[in-house]
Structures are given as C-alpha cells and as structure tokens.
Amino acid sequence: MTTRFRAVFFDAANTLVHPHPPVGELYARTARNYGIGVSASAVQAEFRRSWEVMQVQAAGDPVRYGIGEADGRRWWHALVMETFRPLGLPQPFDAFFDELYTLFAQPDVWRVYPEVEEVLRTLKARGVITAVVSNWDTRLGPLLDGLGLTPYLDHVVVSAIVGWEKPHPRIFASALALVDVPAAQVLHVGDNYQQDVVGAQQMGIHAVWLRRRGGGDADCPVVSSLRELLTMIDGAPAGA
C-alpha cells in the first residue's frame, strides 16, 4: 500500500512512547517510601486487573479521564487506589498518589521508541502533516514537549481536552478539522485494534495496526515498526 497521504495521525502510548521502567516497578518503588513493601510483578498484575475494572466502570462514557486536569486526577486516583487495595494502601495515600501523578508527568520515566524521531522527521521533510490523536489526560502535551517530539508534530489531540475518546468518531473529527484534510487522505496508526483501527476506519481514515511483537491478522496493514510507514507514504500531495 503506497498512497499519497497528506496527513498521518499517531496514537501515543505504546506507539510513540512507553513508560520506563514499567508501571509496576515505578509504583512499587514509590510505595516503599510510604510503608508498603511489595514486588514490582505483584503491583504490575494488580495494575492490569485494576485497569480492566476501570474500563468496565467507564463503559459508555465518552471519555474515561473526563475533561480537564481535575477529572483526570480523580480517575487516576481511583485506579491507583484499586491497584493497591489488595496489597495494602500506602499512607498517607493522597501524598503517595500526588507523588505518582507528578512522577508520570516527567519525561524521565518515559522512553521514545527508537525509530520515532526518524519517522516523524522524514514525514515532516516530505510535507506530510503529523498529529497525535490519543486517549490521555491533560499531561500529554507537556510530556511530548519534554520528550522532544513537539517540533515534529503539527497538532496534538487529547481526549481529556476535546471530550471524546477513541474509538468515538468525534475525536477523529476534531483531528480532521485541525489538519483540514479529507479523511481518505489521512492515515492513522496505533497499537489498539478497537480504538485505533476500528475508530479510524469508521471515519473513512486509513488505518495501520502497530504490533511491535509481530503477528496478527486484520482488515488493515499490520506493522511491527513505525519505520514501515515510510514505504506506504510517498509524501506527494494527493491529486498531484
């Protein structure tokens, strides 16, 4: 699939960036300062369980994190409390949560995947509009800036700011309005099939499923590295 796309949308978490060390290790390390000694693997398992619990509770909501920072803090507060409920709650809990919330806003605990800067730089050089379309709270914009990615991005569309979350059409519509490009001339890539592939396709946007560990059949191209996008996009204006 080599197409003259005029814009490329990217998911953020596990597409452009990922936490490092893993969430479980960061949570466990911080918890030790608040009287709870627990292994990173145990916390990671509880985090995954709690994440699923919170997804079920949020089913039907247009956006998990609400709108604005206060809503996002409340959502993460509930998730962290659910994660530590079976392990023992660090005390004082609010101070522990505040430290974690601040920690995950810092670029130091995130890593940019090795090929990301090269891909974004190449797309920009080809005249392709680039945007992030992400289910995230209000910390994403400053985080991308701190990680040095902002110069390569034309737009950042965050669910907690626009009030709609992938796969809802409204978040993709917000991104399309910003880039002012027809959906058929836009490519979206992300690691979550339902949110990124189905969400984009229902808006007429071409979708690529990123599976960094390989494998998987889908009704769209599947890549294991964002570098593969460069062979799909020739960078010339559509219709030229």
JSON list of C-alpha atoms in Angstrom, two decimals, residues 5 20 24 36 44 47 64 66-67 89 97 100-101 112 119 123 125 152 154 164 189 200 218 234 236:
[
{"chain": "A", "resi": 5, "resn": "PHE", "atom": "CA", "xyz": [-1.34, 10.61, 2.23]},
{"chain": "A", "resi": 20, "resn": "HIS", "atom": "CA", "xyz": [10.33, 3.07, 31.57]},
{"chain": "A", "resi": 24, "resn": "GLY", "atom": "CA", "xyz": [4.65, -1.85, 38.29]},
{"chain": "A", "resi": 36, "resn": "ILE", "atom": "CA", "xyz": [4.40, -0.75, 51.60]},
{"chain": "A", "resi": 44, "resn": "GLN", "atom": "CA", "xyz": [2.00, -4.85, 37.72]},
{"chain": "A", "resi": 47, "resn": "PHE", "atom": "CA", "xyz": [-2.46, -2.62, 37.87]},
{"chain": "A", "resi": 64, "resn": "ARG", "atom": "CA", "xyz": [-12.55, 7.99, 30.79]},
{"chain": "A", "resi": 66, "resn": "GLY", "atom": "CA", "xyz": [-13.29, 13.41, 31.91]},
{"chain": "A", "resi": 67, "resn": "ILE", "atom": "CA", "xyz": [-12.45, 16.91, 30.77]},
{"chain": "A", "resi": 89, "resn": "LEU", "atom": "CA", "xyz": [-2.64, 1.19, 50.82]},
{"chain": "A", "resi": 97, "resn": "PHE", "atom": "CA", "xyz": [-0.80, 9.47, 44.84]},
{"chain": "A", "resi": 100, "resn": "LEU", "atom": "CA", "xyz": [2.98, 9.22, 41.48]},
{"chain": "A", "resi": 101, "resn": "TYR", "atom": "CA", "xyz": [0.86, 11.65, 39.47]},
{"chain": "A", "resi": 112, "resn": "VAL", "atom": "CA", "xyz": [10.50, 7.30, 22.92]},
{"chain": "A", "resi": 119, "resn": "VAL", "atom": "CA", "xyz": [9.95, 8.68, 11.10]},
{"chain": "A", "resi": 123, "resn": "LEU", "atom": "CA", "xyz": [7.36, 12.78, 7.25]},
{"chain": "A", "resi": 125, "resn": "ALA", "atom": "CA", "xyz": [10.53, 16.69, 5.35]},
{"chain": "A", "resi": 152, "resn": "TYR", "atom": "CA", "xyz": [7.88, 17.16, 14.67]},
{"chain": "A", "resi": 154, "resn": "ASP", "atom": "CA", "xyz": [1.69, 19.83, 13.86]},
{"chain": "A", "resi": 164, "resn": "TRP", "atom": "CA", "xyz": [-14.22, 12.36, 23.31]},
{"chain": "A", "resi": 189, "resn": "VAL", "atom": "CA", "xyz": [-1.55, 4.22, 13.24]},
{"chain": "A", "resi": 200, "resn": "ALA", "atom": "CA", "xyz": [-10.25, 5.42, 12.27]},
{"chain": "A", "resi": 218, "resn": "ALA", "atom": "CA", "xyz": [-6.52, -7.76, 10.43]},
{"chain": "A", "resi": 234, "resn": "ASP", "atom": "CA", "xyz": [5.27, 8.71, -0.83]},
{"chain": "A", "resi": 236, "resn": "ALA", "atom": "CA", "xyz": [3.45, 13.79, -2.63]}
]
